Each structure stands twice: as C-alpha cells, then as structure tokens.
PDB file of C-alpha atoms and ligand atoms in Angstrom:
ATOM      1  CA  MET A 208       0.000   0.000   0.000  1.00  0.00           C
ATOM      2  CA  ARG A 209       1.303   3.446  -0.970  1.00  0.00           C
ATOM      3  CA  VAL A 210       0.376   6.243   1.394  1.00  0.00           C
ATOM      4  CA  GLY A 211       1.096   9.934   0.746  1.00  0.00           C
ATOM      5  CA  LEU A 212       1.768  11.959   3.907  1.00  0.00           C
ATOM      6  CA  THR A 213       1.699  15.726   3.744  1.00  0.00           C
ATOM      7  CA  GLY A 214       1.199  18.875   5.786  1.00  0.00           C
ATOM      8  CA  GLY A 215       2.532  22.404   6.071  1.00  0.00           C
ATOM      9  CA  ILE A 216       5.990  23.224   7.360  1.00  0.00           C
ATOM     10  CA  ALA A 217       6.427  22.303  11.053  1.00  0.00           C
ATOM     11  CA  SER A 218       2.989  20.671  11.166  1.00  0.00           C
ATOM     12  CA  GLY A 219       4.364  17.421  12.613  1.00  0.00           C
ATOM     13  CA  LYS A 220       4.981  15.266   9.494  1.00  0.00           C
ATOM     14  CA  SER A 221       8.333  13.874  10.663  1.00  0.00           C
ATOM     15  CA  THR A 222       6.849  13.012  14.059  1.00  0.00           C
ATOM     16  CA  VAL A 223       3.945  11.229  12.359  1.00  0.00           C
ATOM     17  CA  SER A 224       6.411   9.422  10.051  1.00  0.00           C
ATOM     18  CA  GLU A 225       8.414   8.214  13.039  1.00  0.00           C
ATOM     19  CA  ILE A 226       5.272   6.788  14.650  1.00  0.00           C
ATOM     20  CA  PHE A 227       4.240   5.104  11.378  1.00  0.00           C
ATOM     21  CA  ALA A 228       7.761   3.629  11.164  1.00  0.00           C
ATOM     22  CA  GLU A 229       7.456   2.237  14.706  1.00  0.00           C
ATOM     23  CA  LEU A 230       4.149   0.682  13.663  1.00  0.00           C
ATOM     24  CA  GLY A 231       5.850  -1.042  10.738  1.00  0.00           C
ATOM     25  CA  ALA A 232       5.741   1.301   7.739  1.00  0.00           C
ATOM     26  CA  VAL A 233       8.646   1.926   5.381  1.00  0.00           C
ATOM     27  CA  ILE A 234       9.195   5.707   5.071  1.00  0.00           C
ATOM     28  CA  ILE A 235      10.430   7.635   2.043  1.00  0.00           C
ATOM     29  CA  ASP A 236      11.314  11.208   3.080  1.00  0.00           C
ATOM     30  CA  GLY A 237      10.805  13.857   0.367  1.00  0.00           C
ATOM     31  CA  ASP A 238      12.781  16.615   2.108  1.00  0.00           C
ATOM     32  CA  LYS A 239      15.750  14.256   2.477  1.00  0.00           C
ATOM     33  CA  LEU A 240      15.654  13.387  -1.235  1.00  0.00           C
ATOM     34  CA  ALA A 241      15.388  17.100  -2.107  1.00  0.00           C
ATOM     35  CA  ARG A 242      18.583  17.696  -0.113  1.00  0.00           C
ATOM     36  CA  GLU A 243      20.443  14.719  -1.619  1.00  0.00           C
ATOM     37  CA  VAL A 244      19.871  15.774  -5.238  1.00  0.00           C
ATOM     38  CA  VAL A 245      21.706  19.102  -4.645  1.00  0.00           C
ATOM     39  CA  GLU A 246      24.585  17.803  -2.538  1.00  0.00           C
ATOM     40  CA  ARG A 247      28.101  18.899  -3.449  1.00  0.00           C
ATOM     41  CA  GLY A 248      29.287  17.325  -6.715  1.00  0.00           C
ATOM     42  CA  THR A 249      25.808  16.454  -8.029  1.00  0.00           C
ATOM     43  CA  PRO A 250      24.476  17.471 -11.472  1.00  0.00           C
ATOM     44  CA  GLY A 251      21.521  18.978  -9.555  1.00  0.00           C
ATOM     45  CA  LEU A 252      23.784  21.410  -7.716  1.00  0.00           C
ATOM     46  CA  ALA A 253      25.484  22.347 -11.010  1.00  0.00           C
ATOM     47  CA  GLN A 254      22.065  23.250 -12.450  1.00  0.00           C
ATOM     48  CA  VAL A 255      21.185  25.340  -9.394  1.00  0.00           C
ATOM     49  CA  VAL A 256      24.490  27.228  -9.671  1.00  0.00           C
ATOM     50  CA  GLU A 257      23.852  27.833 -13.358  1.00  0.00           C
ATOM     51  CA  ALA A 258      20.447  29.330 -12.577  1.00  0.00           C
ATOM     52  CA  PHE A 259      21.275  31.251  -9.373  1.00  0.00           C
ATOM     53  CA  GLY A 260      25.000  31.995  -9.715  1.00  0.00           C
ATOM     54  CA  PRO A 261      28.047  30.837  -7.708  1.00  0.00           C
ATOM     55  CA  GLU A 262      27.146  33.265  -4.906  1.00  0.00           C
ATOM     56  CA  ILE A 263      24.580  30.664  -3.840  1.00  0.00           C
ATOM     57  CA  LEU A 264      27.435  28.408  -2.641  1.00  0.00           C
ATOM     58  CA  THR A 265      29.208  28.469   0.728  1.00  0.00           C
ATOM     59  CA  PRO A 266      33.023  28.928   0.672  1.00  0.00           C
ATOM     60  CA  ASP A 267      33.231  25.103   0.955  1.00  0.00           C
ATOM     61  CA  GLY A 268      31.209  24.612  -2.229  1.00  0.00           C
ATOM     62  CA  ASP A 269      27.993  23.412  -0.592  1.00  0.00           C
ATOM     63  CA  LEU A 270      24.603  24.878  -1.355  1.00  0.00           C
ATOM     64  CA  ASP A 271      24.021  27.839   0.979  1.00  0.00           C
ATOM     65  CA  ARG A 272      20.490  26.787   1.888  1.00  0.00           C
ATOM     66  CA  PRO A 273      19.546  29.768   4.098  1.00  0.00           C
ATOM     67  CA  LYS A 274      20.728  32.153   1.369  1.00  0.00           C
ATOM     68  CA  LEU A 275      18.822  30.364  -1.391  1.00  0.00           C
ATOM     69  CA  GLY A 276      15.785  30.210   0.911  1.00  0.00           C
ATOM     70  CA  GLN A 277      15.910  34.013   1.301  1.00  0.00           C
ATOM     71  CA  VAL A 278      15.896  34.357  -2.487  1.00  0.00           C
ATOM     72  CA  VAL A 279      13.180  31.874  -3.419  1.00  0.00           C
ATOM     73  CA  PHE A 280      10.731  32.480  -0.582  1.00  0.00           C
ATOM     74  CA  ASN A 281      10.664  36.192  -1.420  1.00  0.00           C
ATOM     75  CA  ASP A 282      10.334  35.770  -5.190  1.00  0.00           C
ATOM     76  CA  GLU A 283       7.800  33.321  -6.599  1.00  0.00           C
ATOM     77  CA  ALA A 284       9.256  33.308 -10.129  1.00  0.00           C
ATOM     78  CA  ARG A 285      12.657  32.281  -8.813  1.00  0.00           C
ATOM     79  CA  ARG A 286      11.056  29.649  -6.565  1.00  0.00           C
ATOM     80  CA  LYS A 287       9.446  28.144  -9.672  1.00  0.00           C
ATOM     81  CA  VAL A 288      12.870  28.033 -11.360  1.00  0.00           C
ATOM     82  CA  LEU A 289      14.324  26.141  -8.399  1.00  0.00           C
ATOM     83  CA  GLU A 290      11.366  23.753  -8.257  1.00  0.00           C
ATOM     84  CA  GLY A 291      11.757  23.147 -12.014  1.00  0.00           C
ATOM     85  CA  ILE A 292      15.285  21.877 -11.318  1.00  0.00           C
ATOM     86  CA  VAL A 293      14.769  20.005  -8.038  1.00  0.00           C
ATOM     87  CA  HIS A 294      11.342  18.377  -8.407  1.00  0.00           C
ATOM     88  CA  PRO A 295      12.077  16.233 -11.499  1.00  0.00           C
ATOM     89  CA  LEU A 296      15.259  14.965  -9.797  1.00  0.00           C
ATOM     90  CA  VAL A 297      13.290  14.138  -6.647  1.00  0.00           C
ATOM     91  CA  PHE A 298      10.616  12.292  -8.627  1.00  0.00           C
ATOM     92  CA  GLU A 299      13.349  10.216 -10.295  1.00  0.00           C
ATOM     93  CA  ARG A 300      14.728   9.291  -6.870  1.00  0.00           C
ATOM     94  CA  TYR A 301      11.238   8.412  -5.613  1.00  0.00           C
ATOM     95  CA  ALA A 302      10.705   6.081  -8.541  1.00  0.00           C
ATOM     96  CA  ALA A 303      14.050   4.358  -7.971  1.00  0.00           C
ATOM     97  CA  LEU A 304      13.455   3.955  -4.231  1.00  0.00           C
ATOM     98  CA  GLU A 305       9.966   2.700  -4.780  1.00  0.00           C
ATOM     99  CA  ALA A 306      11.172   0.109  -7.247  1.00  0.00           C
ATOM    100  CA  SER A 307      13.378  -1.307  -4.478  1.00  0.00           C
ATOM    101  CA  ALA A 308      10.780  -0.953  -1.661  1.00  0.00           C
ATOM    102  CA  PRO A 309       9.013  -4.052  -0.355  1.00  0.00           C
ATOM    103  CA  THR A 310       5.897  -4.944  -2.328  1.00  0.00           C
ATOM    104  CA  ASP A 311       3.839  -5.903   0.716  1.00  0.00           C
ATOM    105  CA  GLY A 312       3.171  -3.735   3.771  1.00  0.00           C
ATOM    106  CA  VAL A 313       2.758   0.021   3.896  1.00  0.00           C
ATOM    107  CA  VAL A 314       5.132   2.504   2.263  1.00  0.00           C
ATOM    108  CA  VAL A 315       4.599   6.064   3.522  1.00  0.00           C
ATOM    109  CA  HIS A 316       5.801   8.841   1.220  1.00  0.00           C
ATOM    110  CA  ASP A 317       6.412  12.005   3.263  1.00  0.00           C
ATOM    111  CA  ILE A 318       5.871  14.681   0.586  1.00  0.00           C
ATOM    112  CA  PRO A 319       5.675  18.246   1.926  1.00  0.00           C
ATOM    113  CA  LEU A 320       4.287  19.624  -1.352  1.00  0.00           C
ATOM    114  CA  LEU A 321       1.845  16.844  -2.274  1.00  0.00           C
ATOM    115  CA  ALA A 322      -1.151  19.219  -2.488  1.00  0.00           C
ATOM    116  CA  GLU A 323       0.897  21.693  -4.547  1.00  0.00           C
ATOM    117  CA  THR A 324       2.279  19.172  -7.059  1.00  0.00           C
ATOM    118  CA  GLY A 325      -1.045  17.524  -7.927  1.00  0.00           C
ATOM    119  CA  ARG A 326       0.076  13.903  -7.566  1.00  0.00           C
ATOM    120  CA  ALA A 327      -2.242  12.974  -4.708  1.00  0.00           C
ATOM    121  CA  ASP A 328      -4.374  10.627  -6.792  1.00  0.00           C
ATOM    122  CA  THR A 329      -1.402   8.340  -7.462  1.00  0.00           C
ATOM    123  CA  PHE A 330      -1.627   7.127  -3.813  1.00  0.00           C
ATOM    124  CA  ASP A 331      -3.933   4.552  -2.210  1.00  0.00           C
ATOM    125  CA  ALA A 332      -4.479   6.937   0.721  1.00  0.00           C
ATOM    126  CA  VAL A 333      -3.437  10.484   1.591  1.00  0.00           C
ATOM    127  CA  VAL A 334      -2.812  11.418   5.224  1.00  0.00           C
ATOM    128  CA  VAL A 335      -2.815  15.150   5.937  1.00  0.00           C
ATOM    129  CA  VAL A 336      -1.334  16.590   9.132  1.00  0.00           C
ATOM    130  CA  GLU A 337      -2.894  19.923  10.057  1.00  0.00           C
ATOM    131  CA  THR A 338      -1.669  22.296  12.737  1.00  0.00           C
ATOM    132  CA  PRO A 339      -2.875  25.841  13.511  1.00  0.00           C
ATOM    133  CA  VAL A 340      -0.753  28.350  11.554  1.00  0.00           C
ATOM    134  CA  GLU A 341       0.232  30.186  14.732  1.00  0.00           C
ATOM    135  CA  VAL A 342       1.671  26.937  16.165  1.00  0.00           C
ATOM    136  CA  GLN A 343       3.629  26.343  12.926  1.00  0.00           C
ATOM    137  CA  VAL A 344       5.053  29.882  13.155  1.00  0.00           C
ATOM    138  CA  GLU A 345       5.987  29.511  16.842  1.00  0.00           C
ATOM    139  CA  ARG A 346       7.818  26.229  16.060  1.00  0.00           C
ATOM    140  CA  MET A 347       9.787  27.838  13.223  1.00  0.00           C
ATOM    141  CA  LEU A 348      10.821  30.761  15.436  1.00  0.00           C
ATOM    142  CA  ARG A 349      11.839  28.324  18.189  1.00  0.00           C
ATOM    143  CA  ASP A 350      13.520  25.564  16.138  1.00  0.00           C
ATOM    144  CA  ARG A 351      14.976  27.327  13.123  1.00  0.00           C
ATOM    145  CA  GLY A 352      15.839  30.729  14.557  1.00  0.00           C
ATOM    146  CA  TRP A 353      13.853  32.427  11.793  1.00  0.00           C
ATOM    147  CA  THR A 354      12.085  35.787  12.004  1.00  0.00           C
ATOM    148  CA  ARG A 355       8.279  35.859  11.901  1.00  0.00           C
ATOM    149  CA  GLU A 356       8.613  37.271   8.373  1.00  0.00           C
ATOM    150  CA  ASP A 357      10.734  34.254   7.268  1.00  0.00           C
ATOM    151  CA  ALA A 358       8.171  31.878   8.761  1.00  0.00           C
ATOM    152  CA  GLU A 359       5.211  33.621   7.147  1.00  0.00           C
ATOM    153  CA  SER A 360       6.838  33.803   3.713  1.00  0.00           C
ATOM    154  CA  ARG A 361       7.490  30.027   3.827  1.00  0.00           C
ATOM    155  CA  ILE A 362       3.841  29.376   4.803  1.00  0.00           C
ATOM    156  CA  SER A 363       2.499  31.638   2.082  1.00  0.00           C
ATOM    157  CA  ALA A 364       4.478  29.627  -0.529  1.00  0.00           C
ATOM    158  CA  GLN A 365       2.434  26.570   0.505  1.00  0.00           C
ATOM    159  CA  ALA A 366      -1.083  25.235   0.022  1.00  0.00           C
ATOM    160  CA  THR A 367      -3.777  26.308   2.471  1.00  0.00           C
ATOM    161  CA  ALA A 368      -5.368  23.987   5.023  1.00  0.00           C
ATOM    162  CA  GLU A 369      -8.482  23.852   2.813  1.00  0.00           C
ATOM    163  CA  GLN A 370      -6.438  22.801  -0.240  1.00  0.00           C
ATOM    164  CA  ARG A 371      -4.805  20.023   1.782  1.00  0.00           C
ATOM    165  CA  ARG A 372      -8.112  18.838   3.251  1.00  0.00           C
ATOM    166  CA  ALA A 373      -9.388  18.498  -0.310  1.00  0.00           C
ATOM    167  CA  ILE A 374      -6.838  15.730  -1.034  1.00  0.00           C
ATOM    168  CA  ALA A 375      -7.038  13.992   2.367  1.00  0.00           C
ATOM    169  CA  THR A 376      -8.438  10.517   2.826  1.00  0.00           C
ATOM    170  CA  HIS A 377      -7.312  10.675   6.491  1.00  0.00           C
ATOM    171  CA  LEU A 378      -6.934  13.908   8.466  1.00  0.00           C
ATOM    172  CA  ILE A 379      -4.701  14.233  11.541  1.00  0.00           C
ATOM    173  CA  VAL A 380      -5.394  17.459  13.407  1.00  0.00           C
ATOM    174  CA  ASN A 381      -2.230  18.011  15.432  1.00  0.00           C
ATOM    175  CA  ASP A 382      -3.386  20.621  17.953  1.00  0.00           C
ATOM    176  CA  GLY A 383      -2.901  18.717  21.206  1.00  0.00           C
ATOM    177  CA  SER A 384      -0.128  16.881  23.027  1.00  0.00           C
ATOM    178  CA  LEU A 385       2.353  14.400  21.542  1.00  0.00           C
ATOM    179  CA  ALA A 386       0.371  11.641  23.297  1.00  0.00           C
ATOM    180  CA  ASP A 387      -2.806  12.831  21.514  1.00  0.00           C
ATOM    181  CA  LEU A 388      -0.904  12.805  18.231  1.00  0.00           C
ATOM    182  CA  ARG A 389       0.333   9.259  18.784  1.00  0.00           C
ATOM    183  CA  ALA A 390      -3.185   8.059  19.621  1.00  0.00           C
ATOM    184  CA  ARG A 391      -4.574   9.599  16.423  1.00  0.00           C
ATOM    185  CA  VAL A 392      -1.743   8.141  14.290  1.00  0.00           C
ATOM    186  CA  GLU A 393      -2.455   4.702  15.752  1.00  0.00           C
ATOM    187  CA  GLU A 394      -6.145   5.117  14.833  1.00  0.00           C
ATOM    188  CA  VAL A 395      -5.253   6.064  11.260  1.00  0.00           C
ATOM    189  CA  TRP A 396      -2.794   3.147  11.048  1.00  0.00           C
ATOM    190  CA  ALA A 397      -5.555   0.761  12.144  1.00  0.00           C
ATOM    191  CA  GLU A 398      -7.801   2.121   9.384  1.00  0.00           C
ATOM    192  CA  LEU A 399      -5.051   1.871   6.768  1.00  0.00           C
ATOM    193  CA  THR A 400      -4.167  -1.697   7.647  1.00  0.00           C
ATOM    194  CA  ALA A 401      -7.693  -3.029   8.310  1.00  0.00           C
ATOM    195  CA  THR A 402      -8.281  -6.065   6.121  1.00  0.00           C
ATOM    196  CA  GLU A 403     -10.932  -5.607   3.467  1.00  0.00           C
ATOM    197  CA  PRO A 404     -14.256  -7.158   4.494  1.00  0.00           C
ATOM    198  CA  ALA A 405     -15.063 -10.355   2.574  1.00  0.00           C
ATOM    199  CA  PRO A 406     -17.327  -9.701  -0.438  1.00  0.00           C
TER     200      PRO A 406
HETATM  201  C1  COD B 646      15.208  26.695  -0.785  1.00  0.00           C
HETATM  202  C2  COD B 646      15.844  25.591   0.031  1.00  0.00           C
HETATM  203  C3  COD B 646      17.286  25.346  -0.402  1.00  0.00           C
HETATM  204  C4  COD B 646      15.850  26.068   1.516  1.00  0.00           C
HETATM  205  O1  COD B 646      16.366  25.039   2.312  1.00  0.00           O
HETATM  206  P1  COD B 646      16.009  24.906   3.874  1.00  0.00           P
HETATM  207  O2  COD B 646      17.093  24.026   4.442  1.00  0.00           O
HETATM  208  O3  COD B 646      15.798  26.262   4.466  1.00  0.00           O
HETATM  209  O4  COD B 646      14.603  24.179   3.939  1.00  0.00           O
HETATM  210  P2  COD B 646      14.266  22.614   3.772  1.00  0.00           P
HETATM  211  O5  COD B 646      14.717  22.128   2.453  1.00  0.00           O
HETATM  212  O6  COD B 646      14.724  21.899   5.008  1.00  0.00           O
HETATM  213  O7  COD B 646      12.676  22.632   3.702  1.00  0.00           O
HETATM  214  C5  COD B 646      11.921  22.816   4.880  1.00  0.00           C
HETATM  215  C6  COD B 646      10.478  22.985   4.514  1.00  0.00           C
HETATM  216  O8  COD B 646      10.301  24.156   3.702  1.00  0.00           O
HETATM  217  C7  COD B 646       9.186  23.969   2.880  1.00  0.00           C
HETATM  218  N1  COD B 646       9.574  24.124   1.457  1.00  0.00           N
HETATM  219  C8  COD B 646      10.725  23.730   0.853  1.00  0.00           C
HETATM  220  N2  COD B 646      10.677  24.014  -0.457  1.00  0.00           N
HETATM  221  C9  COD B 646       9.471  24.580  -0.679  1.00  0.00           C
HETATM  222  C10 COD B 646       8.835  25.089  -1.821  1.00  0.00           C
HETATM  223  N3  COD B 646       9.441  25.035  -3.017  1.00  0.00           N
HETATM  224  N4  COD B 646       7.589  25.609  -1.688  1.00  0.00           N
HETATM  225  C11 COD B 646       6.965  25.658  -0.488  1.00  0.00           C
HETATM  226  N5  COD B 646       7.532  25.201   0.647  1.00  0.00           N
HETATM  227  C12 COD B 646       8.766  24.668   0.547  1.00  0.00           C
HETATM  228  C13 COD B 646       8.679  22.538   3.123  1.00  0.00           C
HETATM  229  O9  COD B 646       7.661  22.578   4.111  1.00  0.00           O
HETATM  230  C14 COD B 646       9.886  21.855   3.700  1.00  0.00           C
HETATM  231  O10 COD B 646       9.517  20.768   4.529  1.00  0.00           O
HETATM  232  C15 COD B 646      15.041  24.262  -0.067  1.00  0.00           C
HETATM  233  O11 COD B 646      13.828  24.379   0.636  1.00  0.00           O
HETATM  234  C16 COD B 646      14.755  23.804  -1.487  1.00  0.00           C
HETATM  235  O12 COD B 646      15.654  23.371  -2.190  1.00  0.00           O
HETATM  236  N6  COD B 646      13.472  23.901  -1.921  1.00  0.00           N
HETATM  237  C17 COD B 646      13.092  23.493  -3.253  1.00  0.00           C
HETATM  238  C18 COD B 646      12.843  22.013  -3.310  1.00  0.00           C
HETATM  239  C19 COD B 646      11.505  21.644  -2.748  1.00  0.00           C
HETATM  240  O13 COD B 646      10.457  22.036  -3.273  1.00  0.00           O
HETATM  241  N7  COD B 646      11.517  20.899  -1.643  1.00  0.00           N
HETATM  242  C20 COD B 646      10.303  20.483  -0.986  1.00  0.00           C
HETATM  243  C21 COD B 646      10.147  19.001  -0.919  1.00  0.00           C
HETATM  244  S1  COD B 646      10.231  18.171  -2.474  1.00  0.00           S
HETATM  245  N1  ATP B 647       1.567  17.542  19.257  1.00  0.00           N
HETATM  246  C1  ATP B 647       2.777  18.076  19.479  1.00  0.00           C
HETATM  247  N2  ATP B 647       3.110  18.568  20.693  1.00  0.00           N
HETATM  248  C2  ATP B 647       4.321  19.124  20.925  1.00  0.00           C
HETATM  249  N3  ATP B 647       5.290  19.241  19.988  1.00  0.00           N
HETATM  250  C3  ATP B 647       5.018  18.767  18.775  1.00  0.00           C
HETATM  251  C4  ATP B 647       3.766  18.152  18.433  1.00  0.00           C
HETATM  252  N4  ATP B 647       3.798  17.781  17.130  1.00  0.00           N
HETATM  253  C5  ATP B 647       5.026  18.117  16.683  1.00  0.00           C
HETATM  254  N5  ATP B 647       5.759  18.710  17.657  1.00  0.00           N
HETATM  255  C6  ATP B 647       7.131  19.264  17.547  1.00  0.00           C
HETATM  256  O1  ATP B 647       7.103  20.272  16.563  1.00  0.00           O
HETATM  257  C7  ATP B 647       8.315  20.293  15.830  1.00  0.00           C
HETATM  258  C8  ATP B 647       8.004  20.116  14.339  1.00  0.00           C
HETATM  259  O2  ATP B 647       7.518  18.784  14.147  1.00  0.00           O
HETATM  260  P1  ATP B 647       8.031  17.900  12.920  1.00  0.00           P
HETATM  261  O3  ATP B 647       9.509  18.036  12.748  1.00  0.00           O
HETATM  262  O4  ATP B 647       7.457  16.549  13.106  1.00  0.00           O
HETATM  263  O5  ATP B 647       7.270  18.678  11.757  1.00  0.00           O
HETATM  264  P2  ATP B 647       7.506  18.614  10.187  1.00  0.00           P
HETATM  265  O6  ATP B 647       6.174  18.891   9.590  1.00  0.00           O
HETATM  266  O7  ATP B 647       8.196  17.360   9.806  1.00  0.00           O
HETATM  267  O8  ATP B 647       8.494  19.855  10.040  1.00  0.00           O
HETATM  268  P3  ATP B 647       9.341  20.360   8.756  1.00  0.00           P
HETATM  269  O9  ATP B 647       8.328  20.858   7.805  1.00  0.00           O
HETATM  270  O10 ATP B 647      10.169  21.442   9.353  1.00  0.00           O
HETATM  271  O11 ATP B 647      10.125  19.191   8.257  1.00  0.00           O
HETATM  272  C9  ATP B 647       9.185  19.181  16.410  1.00  0.00           C
HETATM  273  O12 ATP B 647      10.026  19.762  17.384  1.00  0.00           O
HETATM  274  C10 ATP B 647       8.158  18.250  17.072  1.00  0.00           C
HETATM  275  O13 ATP B 647       8.696  17.535  18.171  1.00  0.00           O
END
C-alpha cells in the first residue's frame, strides 16, 4: 500500500512518520531526497548554480540553503525556477526507491508539497497533518531561529489547510499533546491496515 503523507511546514509530518515507522511502515522522506539531489558534486547542484549563480554556494562549495531560501521564498518566479530543477530529480529518486521498496506492507511517502504538485491521486491513501498556523510559526521561530517574516513567507508559498483537506483521505489534526498525536496516528494506522471485508 502506498500512502502519501503531507502537511505544512512544522505541522508534525516527521513526528507522524516516526510513529508510522514504529508501527511497521517503510518511510520515504521527500525533504531528504530534495537535499540529496543538490549535494556537493551532483548534477543537480550544477544546475542550481547555473540558474542562481556561484554566490549561492558556501566557501566550501555546498549549497548555501539559508541564502537560497531568502531568495526563493521572497520571489515566486525564482522559486518556480528552483522547483523546475529540483522536483524532477526528486521524482526520479522516488521512482528508484519505490522500485526497491518491499511490495507488501505500507510505504509512507512524506511529501511536503503533495497538495501543490497535484500527484495525490497516485496514492492509495493520503494522510494530511494539520496544525494551527500560529503553532507552525511559533515552532519555526523556536527551532529554526527564523524571524516571523521568514516563517510567514514560507507558509504563504504553501497550500492552504483547505487545499490540503481536499486531497485527504485521512486527516490528523495536530493541535494537542504528543500523546494525543500518537493516539490519532495509531487510529489512522488501524484504518489503513484493516483487512478488506469479505465480499
Ligand atoms: C530553498 C531551500 C534550499 C531552503 O532550504 P532549507 O534548508 O531552508 O529548507 P528545507 O529544504 O529543510 O525545507 C523545509 C520545509 O520548507 C518547505 N519548502 C521547501 N521548499 C518549498 C517550496 N518550493 N515551496 C513551499 N515550501 C517549501 C517545506 O515545508 C519543507 O519541509 C530548499 O527548501 C529547497 O531546495 N526547496 C526546493 C525544493 C523543494 O520544493 N523541496 C520540498 C520538498 S520536495
Ligand atoms: N503535538 C505536538 N506537541 C508538541 N510538539 C510537537 C507536536 N507535534 C510536533 N511537535 C514538535 O514540533 C516540531 C516540528 O515537528 P516535525 O519536525 O514533526 O514537523 P515537520 O512537519 O516534519 O516539520 P518540517 O516541515 O520542518 O520538516 C518538532 O520539534 C516536534 O517535536
């Protein structure tokens, strides 16, 4: 079974993924793939440098992610250019990983931009994690050291809660404690893995 997992930035996707993994799912992490395809020495990084200039590199030759983030989350046209480079490379990696994933059991694809990229209907189920925007912002200020402006510009580059709900087969509202979240993830897991009733 292929499950798409999505939600806004800092909504709790990685936490939900970890719980699904404990319950027995195989996880494919979209953000991790998006980082791997632009690591130092990759053709992906060469394309990003061609589009954004060598000033987008650190002195060590790595992608300067905070700097590129400042550019693309304040300029939609440039964000589209970056996505045009990174997303096809990520989809290639997904396909390769999926080809080697087990054919039985549950594979959870953690895809931050699933609602934005329009691929939701390729999954057997879509789990959406939803958290109040103010909680997302507070987490970004706390965990990433960003300004409120940085946090809000990242959120405004993303789908709205309504757009995500429209693709959800299972909704996880993450507005309580971690124990509440775990209980809800376990409920969703039970629904995902329930055996079909006999015809
Ligand atoms: C601009 C970059 C270098 C900034 O890196 P940074 O380390 O600050 O962020 P990171 O990659 O860890 O992403 C954190 C979160 O930001 C959000 N985000 C990232 N890219 C995008 C985007 N293009 N549109 C909207 N939100 C995004 C997602 O919620 C993601 O989980 C990076 O986000 C990037 O390469 N983005 C383009 C690739 C992409 O779309 N990735 C999303 C998953 S496929
Ligand atoms: N219900 C909760 N109660 C308290 N803290 C929570 C809860 N859910 C998530 N968190 C915390 O919020 C932070 C963000 O969660 P997590 O990393 O799972 O989100 P994410 O959607 O994967 O984030 P990102 O988009 O940055 O990858 C983490 O520190 C996590 O421990």
